[in-house]
PDB file of N, CA and C in Angstrom:
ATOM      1  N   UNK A   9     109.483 101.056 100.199  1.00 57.00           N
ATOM      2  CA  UNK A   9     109.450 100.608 101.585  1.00 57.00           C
ATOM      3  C   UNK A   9     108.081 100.927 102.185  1.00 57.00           C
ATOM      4  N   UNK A  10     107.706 100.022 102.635  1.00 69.00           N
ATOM      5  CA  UNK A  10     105.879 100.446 103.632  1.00 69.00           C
ATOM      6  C   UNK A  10     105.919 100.779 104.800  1.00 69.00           C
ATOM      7  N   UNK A  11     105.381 101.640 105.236  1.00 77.00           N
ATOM      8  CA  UNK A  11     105.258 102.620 106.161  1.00 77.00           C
ATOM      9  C   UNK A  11     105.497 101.697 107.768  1.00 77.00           C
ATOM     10  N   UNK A  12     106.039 101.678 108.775  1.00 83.00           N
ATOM     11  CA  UNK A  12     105.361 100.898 109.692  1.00 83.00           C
ATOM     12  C   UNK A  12     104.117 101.183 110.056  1.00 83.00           C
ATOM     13  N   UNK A  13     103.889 100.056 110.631  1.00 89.00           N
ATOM     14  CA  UNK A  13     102.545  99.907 111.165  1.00 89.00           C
ATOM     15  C   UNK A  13     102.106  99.801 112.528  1.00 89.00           C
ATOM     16  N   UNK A  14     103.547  98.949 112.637  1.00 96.00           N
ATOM     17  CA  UNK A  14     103.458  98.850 114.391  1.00 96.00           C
ATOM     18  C   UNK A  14     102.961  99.583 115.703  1.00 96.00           C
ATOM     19  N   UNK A  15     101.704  99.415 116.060  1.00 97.00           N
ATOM     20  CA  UNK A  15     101.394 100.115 116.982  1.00 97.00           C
ATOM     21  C   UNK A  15     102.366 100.207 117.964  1.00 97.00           C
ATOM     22  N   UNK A  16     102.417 101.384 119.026  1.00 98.00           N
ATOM     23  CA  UNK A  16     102.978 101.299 120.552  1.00 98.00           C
ATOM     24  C   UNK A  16     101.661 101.390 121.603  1.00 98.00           C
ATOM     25  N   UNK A  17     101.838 100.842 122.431  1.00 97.00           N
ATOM     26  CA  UNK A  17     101.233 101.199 123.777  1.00 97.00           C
ATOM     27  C   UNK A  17     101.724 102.653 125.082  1.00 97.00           C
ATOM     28  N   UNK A  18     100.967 102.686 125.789  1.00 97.00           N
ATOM     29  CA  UNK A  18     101.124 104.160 126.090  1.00 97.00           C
ATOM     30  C   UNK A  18     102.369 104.004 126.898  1.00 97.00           C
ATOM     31  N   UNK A  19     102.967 102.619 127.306  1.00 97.00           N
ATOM     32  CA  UNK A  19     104.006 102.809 127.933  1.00 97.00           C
ATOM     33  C   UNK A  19     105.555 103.141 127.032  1.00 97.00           C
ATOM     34  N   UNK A  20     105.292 102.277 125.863  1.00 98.00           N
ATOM     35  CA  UNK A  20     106.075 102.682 124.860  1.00 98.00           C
ATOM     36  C   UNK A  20     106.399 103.869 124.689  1.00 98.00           C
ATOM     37  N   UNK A  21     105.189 104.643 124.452  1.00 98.00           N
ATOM     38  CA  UNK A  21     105.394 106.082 123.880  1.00 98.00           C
ATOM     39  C   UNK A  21     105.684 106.892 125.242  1.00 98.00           C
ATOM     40  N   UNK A  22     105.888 106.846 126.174  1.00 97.00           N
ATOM     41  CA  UNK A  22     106.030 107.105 127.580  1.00 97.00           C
ATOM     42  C   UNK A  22     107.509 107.306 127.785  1.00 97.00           C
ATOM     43  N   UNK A  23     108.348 106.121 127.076  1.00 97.00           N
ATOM     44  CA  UNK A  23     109.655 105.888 127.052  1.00 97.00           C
ATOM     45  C   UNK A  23     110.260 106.787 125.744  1.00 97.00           C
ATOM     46  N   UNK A  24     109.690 107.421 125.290  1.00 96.00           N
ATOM     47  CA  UNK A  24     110.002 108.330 124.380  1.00 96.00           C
ATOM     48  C   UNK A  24     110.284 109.719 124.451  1.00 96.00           C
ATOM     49  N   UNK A  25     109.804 109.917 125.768  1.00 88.00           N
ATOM     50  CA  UNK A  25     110.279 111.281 126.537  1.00 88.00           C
ATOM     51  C   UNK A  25     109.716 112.625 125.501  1.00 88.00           C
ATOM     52  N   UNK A  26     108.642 112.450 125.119  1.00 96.00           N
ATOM     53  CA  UNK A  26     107.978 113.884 124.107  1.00 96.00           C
ATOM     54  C   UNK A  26     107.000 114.301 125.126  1.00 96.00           C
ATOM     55  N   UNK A  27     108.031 115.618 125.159  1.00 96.00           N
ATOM     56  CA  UNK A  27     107.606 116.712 126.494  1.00 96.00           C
ATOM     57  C   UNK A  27     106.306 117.233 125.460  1.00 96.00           C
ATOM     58  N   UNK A  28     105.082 117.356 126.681  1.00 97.00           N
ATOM     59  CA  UNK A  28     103.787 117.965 126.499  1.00 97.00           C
ATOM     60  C   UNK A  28     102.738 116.874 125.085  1.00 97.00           C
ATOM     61  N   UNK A  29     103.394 116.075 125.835  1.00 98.00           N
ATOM     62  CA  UNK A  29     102.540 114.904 124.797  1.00 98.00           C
ATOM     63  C   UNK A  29     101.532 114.166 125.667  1.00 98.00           C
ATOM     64  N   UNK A  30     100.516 113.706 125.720  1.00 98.00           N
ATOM     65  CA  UNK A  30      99.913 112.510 126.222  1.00 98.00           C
ATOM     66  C   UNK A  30      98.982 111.475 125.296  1.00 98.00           C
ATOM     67  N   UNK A  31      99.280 110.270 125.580  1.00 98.00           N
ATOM     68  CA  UNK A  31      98.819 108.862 125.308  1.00 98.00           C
ATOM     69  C   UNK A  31      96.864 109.001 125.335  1.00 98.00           C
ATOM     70  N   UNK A  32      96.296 108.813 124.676  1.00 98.00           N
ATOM     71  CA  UNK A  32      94.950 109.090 124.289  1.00 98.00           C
ATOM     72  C   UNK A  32      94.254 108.435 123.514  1.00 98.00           C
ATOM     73  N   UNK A  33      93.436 107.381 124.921  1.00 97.00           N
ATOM     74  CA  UNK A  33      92.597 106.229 123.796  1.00 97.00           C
ATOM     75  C   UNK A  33      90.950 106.575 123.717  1.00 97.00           C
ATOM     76  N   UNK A  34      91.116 107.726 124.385  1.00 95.00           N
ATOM     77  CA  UNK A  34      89.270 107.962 124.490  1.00 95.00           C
ATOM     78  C   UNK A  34      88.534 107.808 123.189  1.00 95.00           C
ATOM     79  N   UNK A  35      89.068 108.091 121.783  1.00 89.00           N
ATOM     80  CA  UNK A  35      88.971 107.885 120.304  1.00 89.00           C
ATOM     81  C   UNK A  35      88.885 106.563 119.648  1.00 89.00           C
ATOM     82  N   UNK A  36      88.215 106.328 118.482  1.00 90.00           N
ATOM     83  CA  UNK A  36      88.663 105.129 117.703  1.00 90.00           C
ATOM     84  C   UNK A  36      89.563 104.658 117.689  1.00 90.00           C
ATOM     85  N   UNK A  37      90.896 105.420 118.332  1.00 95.00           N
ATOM     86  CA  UNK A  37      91.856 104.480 117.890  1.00 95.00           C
ATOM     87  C   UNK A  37      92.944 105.563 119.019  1.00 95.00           C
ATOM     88  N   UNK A  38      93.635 104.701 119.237  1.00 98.00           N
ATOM     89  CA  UNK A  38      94.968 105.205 120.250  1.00 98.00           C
ATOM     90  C   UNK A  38      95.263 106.482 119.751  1.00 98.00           C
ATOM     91  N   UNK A  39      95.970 107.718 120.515  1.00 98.00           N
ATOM     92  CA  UNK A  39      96.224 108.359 119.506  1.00 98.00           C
ATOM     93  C   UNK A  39      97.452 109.146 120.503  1.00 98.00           C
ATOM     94  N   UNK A  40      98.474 109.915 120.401  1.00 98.00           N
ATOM     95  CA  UNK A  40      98.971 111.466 121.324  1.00 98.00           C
ATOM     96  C   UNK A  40      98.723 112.428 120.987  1.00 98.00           C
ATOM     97  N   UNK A  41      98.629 113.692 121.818  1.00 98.00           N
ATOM     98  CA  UNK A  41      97.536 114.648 122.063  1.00 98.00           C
ATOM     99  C   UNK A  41      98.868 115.715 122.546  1.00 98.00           C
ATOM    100  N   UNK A  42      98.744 116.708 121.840  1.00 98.00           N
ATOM    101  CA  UNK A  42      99.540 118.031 122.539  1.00 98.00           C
ATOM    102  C   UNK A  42      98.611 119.247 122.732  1.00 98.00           C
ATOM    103  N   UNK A  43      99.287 120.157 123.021  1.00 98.00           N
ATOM    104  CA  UNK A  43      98.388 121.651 123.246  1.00 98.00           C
ATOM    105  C   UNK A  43      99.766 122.121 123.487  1.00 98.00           C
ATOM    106  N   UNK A  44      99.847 123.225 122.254  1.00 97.00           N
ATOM    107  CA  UNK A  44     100.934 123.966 122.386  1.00 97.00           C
ATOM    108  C   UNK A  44      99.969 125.736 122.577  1.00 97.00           C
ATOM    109  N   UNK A  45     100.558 126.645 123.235  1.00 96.00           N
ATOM    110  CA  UNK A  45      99.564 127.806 124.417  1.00 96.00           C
ATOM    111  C   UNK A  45     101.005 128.473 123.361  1.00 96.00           C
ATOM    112  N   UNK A  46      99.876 129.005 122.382  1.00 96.00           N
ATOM    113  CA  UNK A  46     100.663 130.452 121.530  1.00 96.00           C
ATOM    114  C   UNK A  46     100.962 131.638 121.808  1.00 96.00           C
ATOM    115  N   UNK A  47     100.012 132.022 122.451  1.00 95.00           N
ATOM    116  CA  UNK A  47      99.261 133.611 122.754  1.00 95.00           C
ATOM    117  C   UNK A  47      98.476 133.832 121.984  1.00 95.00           C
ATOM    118  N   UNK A  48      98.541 133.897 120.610  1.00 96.00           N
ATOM    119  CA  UNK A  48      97.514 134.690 119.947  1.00 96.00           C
ATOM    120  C   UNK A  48      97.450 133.891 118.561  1.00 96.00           C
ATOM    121  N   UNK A  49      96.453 134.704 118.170  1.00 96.00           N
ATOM    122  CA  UNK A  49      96.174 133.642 116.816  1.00 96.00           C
ATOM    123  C   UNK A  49      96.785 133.778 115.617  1.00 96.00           C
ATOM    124  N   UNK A  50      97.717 135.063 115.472  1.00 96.00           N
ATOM    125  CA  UNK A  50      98.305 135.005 114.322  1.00 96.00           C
ATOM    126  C   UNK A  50      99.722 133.718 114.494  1.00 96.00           C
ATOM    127  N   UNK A  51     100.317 133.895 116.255  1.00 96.00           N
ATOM    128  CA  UNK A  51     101.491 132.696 115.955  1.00 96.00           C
ATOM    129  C   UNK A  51     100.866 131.411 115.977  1.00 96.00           C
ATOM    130  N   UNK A  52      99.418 131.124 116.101  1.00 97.00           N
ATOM    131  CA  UNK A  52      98.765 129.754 116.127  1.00 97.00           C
ATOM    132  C   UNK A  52      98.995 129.346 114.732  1.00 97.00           C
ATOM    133  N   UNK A  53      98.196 130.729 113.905  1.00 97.00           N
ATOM    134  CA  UNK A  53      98.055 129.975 112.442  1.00 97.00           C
ATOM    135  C   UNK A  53      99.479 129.617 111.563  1.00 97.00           C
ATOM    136  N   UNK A  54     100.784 130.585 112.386  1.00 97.00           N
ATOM    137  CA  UNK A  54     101.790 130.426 111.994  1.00 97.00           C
ATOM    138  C   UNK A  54     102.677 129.264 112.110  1.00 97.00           C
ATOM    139  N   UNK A  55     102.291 128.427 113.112  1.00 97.00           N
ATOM    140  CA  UNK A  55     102.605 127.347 113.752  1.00 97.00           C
ATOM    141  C   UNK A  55     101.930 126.052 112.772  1.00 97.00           C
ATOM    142  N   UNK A  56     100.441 126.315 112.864  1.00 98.00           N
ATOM    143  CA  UNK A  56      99.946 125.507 111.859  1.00 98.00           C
ATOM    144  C   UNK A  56     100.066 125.330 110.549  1.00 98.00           C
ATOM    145  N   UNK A  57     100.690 126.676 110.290  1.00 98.00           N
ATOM    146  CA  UNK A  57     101.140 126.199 108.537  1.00 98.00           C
ATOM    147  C   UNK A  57     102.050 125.454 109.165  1.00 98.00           C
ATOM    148  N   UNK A  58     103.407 125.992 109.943  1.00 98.00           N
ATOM    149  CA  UNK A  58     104.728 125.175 109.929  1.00 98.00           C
ATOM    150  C   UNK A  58     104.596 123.777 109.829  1.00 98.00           C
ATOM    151  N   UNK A  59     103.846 123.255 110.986  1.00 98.00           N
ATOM    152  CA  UNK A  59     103.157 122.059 111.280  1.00 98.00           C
ATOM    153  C   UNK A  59     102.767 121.098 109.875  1.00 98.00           C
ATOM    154  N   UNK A  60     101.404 121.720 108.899  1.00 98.00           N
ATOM    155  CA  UNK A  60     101.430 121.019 107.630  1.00 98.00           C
ATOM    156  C   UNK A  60     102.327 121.054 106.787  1.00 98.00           C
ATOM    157  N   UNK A  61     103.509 121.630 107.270  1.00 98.00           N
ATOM    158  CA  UNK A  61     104.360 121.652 105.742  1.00 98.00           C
ATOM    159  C   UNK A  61     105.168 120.787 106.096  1.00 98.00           C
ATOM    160  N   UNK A  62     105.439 120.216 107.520  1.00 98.00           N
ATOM    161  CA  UNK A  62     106.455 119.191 107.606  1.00 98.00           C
ATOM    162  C   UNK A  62     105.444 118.034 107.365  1.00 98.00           C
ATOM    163  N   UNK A  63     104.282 117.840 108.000  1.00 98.00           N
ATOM    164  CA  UNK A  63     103.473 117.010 107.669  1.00 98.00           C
ATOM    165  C   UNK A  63     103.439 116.219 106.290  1.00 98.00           C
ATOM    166  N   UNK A  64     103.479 117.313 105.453  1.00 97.00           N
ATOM    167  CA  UNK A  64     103.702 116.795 104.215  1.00 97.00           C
ATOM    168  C   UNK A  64     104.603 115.850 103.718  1.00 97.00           C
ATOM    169  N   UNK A  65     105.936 116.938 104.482  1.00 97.00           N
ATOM    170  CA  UNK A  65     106.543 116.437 103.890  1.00 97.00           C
ATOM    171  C   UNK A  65     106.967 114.551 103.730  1.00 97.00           C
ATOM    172  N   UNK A  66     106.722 114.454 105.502  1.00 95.00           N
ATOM    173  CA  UNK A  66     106.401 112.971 105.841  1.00 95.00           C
ATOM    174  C   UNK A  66     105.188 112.246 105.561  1.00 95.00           C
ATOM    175  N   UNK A  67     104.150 112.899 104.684  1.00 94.00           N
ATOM    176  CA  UNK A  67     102.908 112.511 104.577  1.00 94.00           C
ATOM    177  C   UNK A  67     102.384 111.689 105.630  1.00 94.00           C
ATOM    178  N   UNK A  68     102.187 112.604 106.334  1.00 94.00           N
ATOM    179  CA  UNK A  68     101.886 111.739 107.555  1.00 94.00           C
ATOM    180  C   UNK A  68     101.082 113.066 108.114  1.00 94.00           C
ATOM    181  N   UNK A  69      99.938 112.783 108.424  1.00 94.00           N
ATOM    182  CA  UNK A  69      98.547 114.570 108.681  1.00 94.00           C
ATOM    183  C   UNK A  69      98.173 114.029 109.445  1.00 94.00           C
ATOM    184  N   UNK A  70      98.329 115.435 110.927  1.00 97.00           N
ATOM    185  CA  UNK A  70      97.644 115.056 111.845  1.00 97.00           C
ATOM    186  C   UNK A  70      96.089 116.231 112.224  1.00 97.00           C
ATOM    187  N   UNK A  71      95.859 115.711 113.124  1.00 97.00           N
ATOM    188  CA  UNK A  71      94.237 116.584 113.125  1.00 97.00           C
ATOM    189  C   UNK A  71      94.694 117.879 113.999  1.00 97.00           C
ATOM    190  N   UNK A  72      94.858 119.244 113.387  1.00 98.00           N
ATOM    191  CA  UNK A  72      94.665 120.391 114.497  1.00 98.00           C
ATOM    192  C   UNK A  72      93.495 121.164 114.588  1.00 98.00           C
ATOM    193  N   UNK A  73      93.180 121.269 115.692  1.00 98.00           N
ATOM    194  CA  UNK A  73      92.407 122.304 116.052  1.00 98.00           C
ATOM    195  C   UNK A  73      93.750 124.063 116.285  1.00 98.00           C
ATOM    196  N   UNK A  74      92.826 125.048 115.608  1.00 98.00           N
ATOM    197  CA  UNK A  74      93.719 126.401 115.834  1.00 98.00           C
ATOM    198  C   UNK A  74      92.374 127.026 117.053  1.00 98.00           C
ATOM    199  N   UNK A  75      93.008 127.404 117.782  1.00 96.00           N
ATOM    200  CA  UNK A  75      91.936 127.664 119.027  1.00 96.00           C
ATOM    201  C   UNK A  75      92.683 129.452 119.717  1.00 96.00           C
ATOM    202  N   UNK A  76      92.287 130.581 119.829  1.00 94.00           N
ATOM    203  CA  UNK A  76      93.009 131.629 120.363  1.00 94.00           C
ATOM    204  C   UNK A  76      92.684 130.888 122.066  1.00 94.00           C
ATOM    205  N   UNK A  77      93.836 130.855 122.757  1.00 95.00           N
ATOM    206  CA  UNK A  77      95.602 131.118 122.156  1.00 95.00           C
ATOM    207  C   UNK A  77      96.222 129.694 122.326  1.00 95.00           C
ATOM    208  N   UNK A  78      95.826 128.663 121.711  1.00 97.00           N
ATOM    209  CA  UNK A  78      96.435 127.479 121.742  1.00 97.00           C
ATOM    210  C   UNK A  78      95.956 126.717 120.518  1.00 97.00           C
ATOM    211  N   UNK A  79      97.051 125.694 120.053  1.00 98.00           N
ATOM    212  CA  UNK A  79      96.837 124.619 118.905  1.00 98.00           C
ATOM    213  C   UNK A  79      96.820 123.767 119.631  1.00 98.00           C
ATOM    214  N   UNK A  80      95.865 122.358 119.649  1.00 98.00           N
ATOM    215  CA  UNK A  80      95.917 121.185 119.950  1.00 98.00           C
ATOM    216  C   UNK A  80      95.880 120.129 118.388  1.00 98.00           C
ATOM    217  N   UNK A  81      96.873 119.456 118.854  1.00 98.00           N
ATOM    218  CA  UNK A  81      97.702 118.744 117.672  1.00 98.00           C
ATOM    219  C   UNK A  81      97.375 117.211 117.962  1.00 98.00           C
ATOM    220  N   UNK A  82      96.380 116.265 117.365  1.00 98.00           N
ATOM    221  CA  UNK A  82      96.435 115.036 117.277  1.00 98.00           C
ATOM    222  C   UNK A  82      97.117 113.924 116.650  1.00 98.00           C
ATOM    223  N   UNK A  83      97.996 113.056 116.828  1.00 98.00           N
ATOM    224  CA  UNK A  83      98.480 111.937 116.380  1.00 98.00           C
ATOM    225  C   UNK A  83      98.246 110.711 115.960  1.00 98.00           C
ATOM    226  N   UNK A  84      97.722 110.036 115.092  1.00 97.00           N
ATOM    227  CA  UNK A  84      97.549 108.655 115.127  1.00 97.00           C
ATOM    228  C   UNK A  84      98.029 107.926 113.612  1.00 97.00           C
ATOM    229  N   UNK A  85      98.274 107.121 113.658  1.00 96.00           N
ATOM    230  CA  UNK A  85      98.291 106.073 112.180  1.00 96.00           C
ATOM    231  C   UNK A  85      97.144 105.765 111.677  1.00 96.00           C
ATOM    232  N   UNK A  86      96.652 106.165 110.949  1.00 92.00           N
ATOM    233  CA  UNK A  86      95.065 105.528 110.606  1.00 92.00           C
ATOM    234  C   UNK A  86      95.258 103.972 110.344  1.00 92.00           C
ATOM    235  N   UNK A  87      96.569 104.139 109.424  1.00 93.00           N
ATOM    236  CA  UNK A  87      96.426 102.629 108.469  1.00 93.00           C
ATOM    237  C   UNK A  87      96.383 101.765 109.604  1.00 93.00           C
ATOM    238  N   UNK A  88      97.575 101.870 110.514  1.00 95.00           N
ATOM    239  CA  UNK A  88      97.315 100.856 111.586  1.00 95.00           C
ATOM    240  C   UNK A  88      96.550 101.207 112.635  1.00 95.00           C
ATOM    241  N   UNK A  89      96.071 101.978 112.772  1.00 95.00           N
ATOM    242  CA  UNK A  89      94.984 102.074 114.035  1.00 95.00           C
ATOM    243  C   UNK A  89      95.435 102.299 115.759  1.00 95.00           C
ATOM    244  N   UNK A  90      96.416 102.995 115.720  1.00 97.00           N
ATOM    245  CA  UNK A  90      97.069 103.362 116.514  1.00 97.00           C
ATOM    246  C   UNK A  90      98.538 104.066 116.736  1.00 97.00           C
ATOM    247  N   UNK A  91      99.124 104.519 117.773  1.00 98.00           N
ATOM    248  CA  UNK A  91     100.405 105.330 117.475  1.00 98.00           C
ATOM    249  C   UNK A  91     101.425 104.591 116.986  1.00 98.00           C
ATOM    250  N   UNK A  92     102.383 104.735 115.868  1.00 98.00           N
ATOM    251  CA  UNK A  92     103.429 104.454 115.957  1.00 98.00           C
ATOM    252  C   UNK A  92     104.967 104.930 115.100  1.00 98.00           C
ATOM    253  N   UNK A  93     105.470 104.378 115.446  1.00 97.00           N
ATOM    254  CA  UNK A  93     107.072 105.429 115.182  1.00 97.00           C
ATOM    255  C   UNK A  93     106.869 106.818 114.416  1.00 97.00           C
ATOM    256  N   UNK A  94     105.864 106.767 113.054  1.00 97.00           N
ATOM    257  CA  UNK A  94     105.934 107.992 112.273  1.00 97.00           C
ATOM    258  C   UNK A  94     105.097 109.197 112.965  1.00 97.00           C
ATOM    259  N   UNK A  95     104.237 108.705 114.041  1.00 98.00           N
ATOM    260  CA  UNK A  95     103.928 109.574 115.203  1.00 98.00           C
ATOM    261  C   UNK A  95     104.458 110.350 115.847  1.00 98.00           C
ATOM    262  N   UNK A  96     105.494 109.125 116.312  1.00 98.00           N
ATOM    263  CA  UNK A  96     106.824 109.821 117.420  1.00 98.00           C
ATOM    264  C   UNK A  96     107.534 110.705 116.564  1.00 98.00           C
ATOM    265  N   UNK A  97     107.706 110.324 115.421  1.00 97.00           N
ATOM    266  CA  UNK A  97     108.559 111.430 115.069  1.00 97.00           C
ATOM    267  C   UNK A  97     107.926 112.480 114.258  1.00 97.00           C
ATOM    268  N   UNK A  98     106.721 112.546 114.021  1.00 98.00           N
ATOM    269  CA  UNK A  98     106.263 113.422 113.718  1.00 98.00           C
ATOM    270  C   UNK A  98     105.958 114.436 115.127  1.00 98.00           C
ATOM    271  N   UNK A  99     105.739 114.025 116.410  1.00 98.00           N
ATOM    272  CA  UNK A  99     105.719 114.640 117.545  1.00 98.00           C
ATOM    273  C   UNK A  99     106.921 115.536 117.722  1.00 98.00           C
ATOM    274  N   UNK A 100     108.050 114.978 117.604  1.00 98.00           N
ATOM    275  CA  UNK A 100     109.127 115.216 117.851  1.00 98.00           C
ATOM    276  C   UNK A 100     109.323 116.865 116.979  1.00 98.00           C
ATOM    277  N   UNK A 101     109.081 116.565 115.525  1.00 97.00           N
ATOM    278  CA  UNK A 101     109.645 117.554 114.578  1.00 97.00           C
ATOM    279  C   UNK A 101     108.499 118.973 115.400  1.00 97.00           C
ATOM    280  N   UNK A 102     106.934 118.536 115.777  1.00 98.00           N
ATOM    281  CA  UNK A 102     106.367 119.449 116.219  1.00 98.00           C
ATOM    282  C   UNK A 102     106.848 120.453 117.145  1.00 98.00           C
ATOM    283  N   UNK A 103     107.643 119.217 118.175  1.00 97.00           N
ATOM    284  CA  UNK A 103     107.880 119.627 119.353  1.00 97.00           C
ATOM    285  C   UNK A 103     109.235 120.887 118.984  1.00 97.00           C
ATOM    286  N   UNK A 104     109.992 120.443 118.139  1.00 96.00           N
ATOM    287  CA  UNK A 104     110.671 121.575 117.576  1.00 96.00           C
ATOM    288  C   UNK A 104     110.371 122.857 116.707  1.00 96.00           C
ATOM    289  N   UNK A 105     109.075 123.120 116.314  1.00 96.00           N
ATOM    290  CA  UNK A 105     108.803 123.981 115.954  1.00 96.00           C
ATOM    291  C   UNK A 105     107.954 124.852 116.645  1.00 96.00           C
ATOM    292  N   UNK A 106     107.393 123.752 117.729  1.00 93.00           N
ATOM    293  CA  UNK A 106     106.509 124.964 118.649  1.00 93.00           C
ATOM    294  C   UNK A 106     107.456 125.688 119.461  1.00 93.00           C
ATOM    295  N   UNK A 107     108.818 125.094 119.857  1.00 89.00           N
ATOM    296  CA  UNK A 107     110.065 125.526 120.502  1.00 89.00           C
ATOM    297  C   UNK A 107     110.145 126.950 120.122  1.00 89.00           C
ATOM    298  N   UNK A 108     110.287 126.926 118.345  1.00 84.00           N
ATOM    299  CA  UNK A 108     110.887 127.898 117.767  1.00 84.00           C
ATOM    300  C   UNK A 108     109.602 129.105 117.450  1.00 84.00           C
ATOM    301  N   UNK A 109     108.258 128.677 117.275  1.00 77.00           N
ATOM    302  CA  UNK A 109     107.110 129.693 117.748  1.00 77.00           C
ATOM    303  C   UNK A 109     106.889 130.223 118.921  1.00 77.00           C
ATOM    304  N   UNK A 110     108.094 130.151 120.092  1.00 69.00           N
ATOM    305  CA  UNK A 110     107.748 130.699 121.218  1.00 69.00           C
ATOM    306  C   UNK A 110     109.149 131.463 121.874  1.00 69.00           C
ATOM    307  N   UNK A 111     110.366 132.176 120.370  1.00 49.00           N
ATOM    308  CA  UNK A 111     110.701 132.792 120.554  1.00 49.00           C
ATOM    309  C   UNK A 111     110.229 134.256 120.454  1.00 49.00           C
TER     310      UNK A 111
END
């Protein structure tokens, strides 16, 4: 099965309700943008493994910066050149693990 491709527009991804996300075309290419505020850098880097290992698992890699005391987490499809579904749900799985880095 091939990956979609289908871009969304920022209203699309808007209707998707991914708390601490924003729509971000200042780049080559559309993209969503988080900043998850760790405290410190050991739960950053802990976050960022979590982060590539689901990544993987969806092969789907997004760009982080590890910054004390915050990760900012980029989104985009390269193949298609903008956000779409494997974004969202790659947002989504994030959004559940930064949940669980901020017990």
């Amino acid at each position: 099965m091939e990956p979609d491709t289908t871009t969304l527009n920022a209203e699309q991804v808007a209707q998707e309700d991914l708390a601490g996300w924003t729509f971000d075309t200042s780049g080559e290419a559309a993209s969503i943008v988080a900043r998850v505020e760790t405290g410190d850098f050991v739960t950053g880097l802990a976050l960022v493994n979590a982060i590539g290992a689901k990544a993987e698992e969806a092969n789907h890699h997004p760009d982080i910066d590890l910054r004390y005391p915050y990760v900012e987490i980029r989104l985009s499809s390269h193949d298609a050149g903008g956000v779409t579904s494997r974004d969202i749900a790659l947002a989504k799985v994030i959004n559940g693990l930064s949940a669980e880095s901020a017990l």
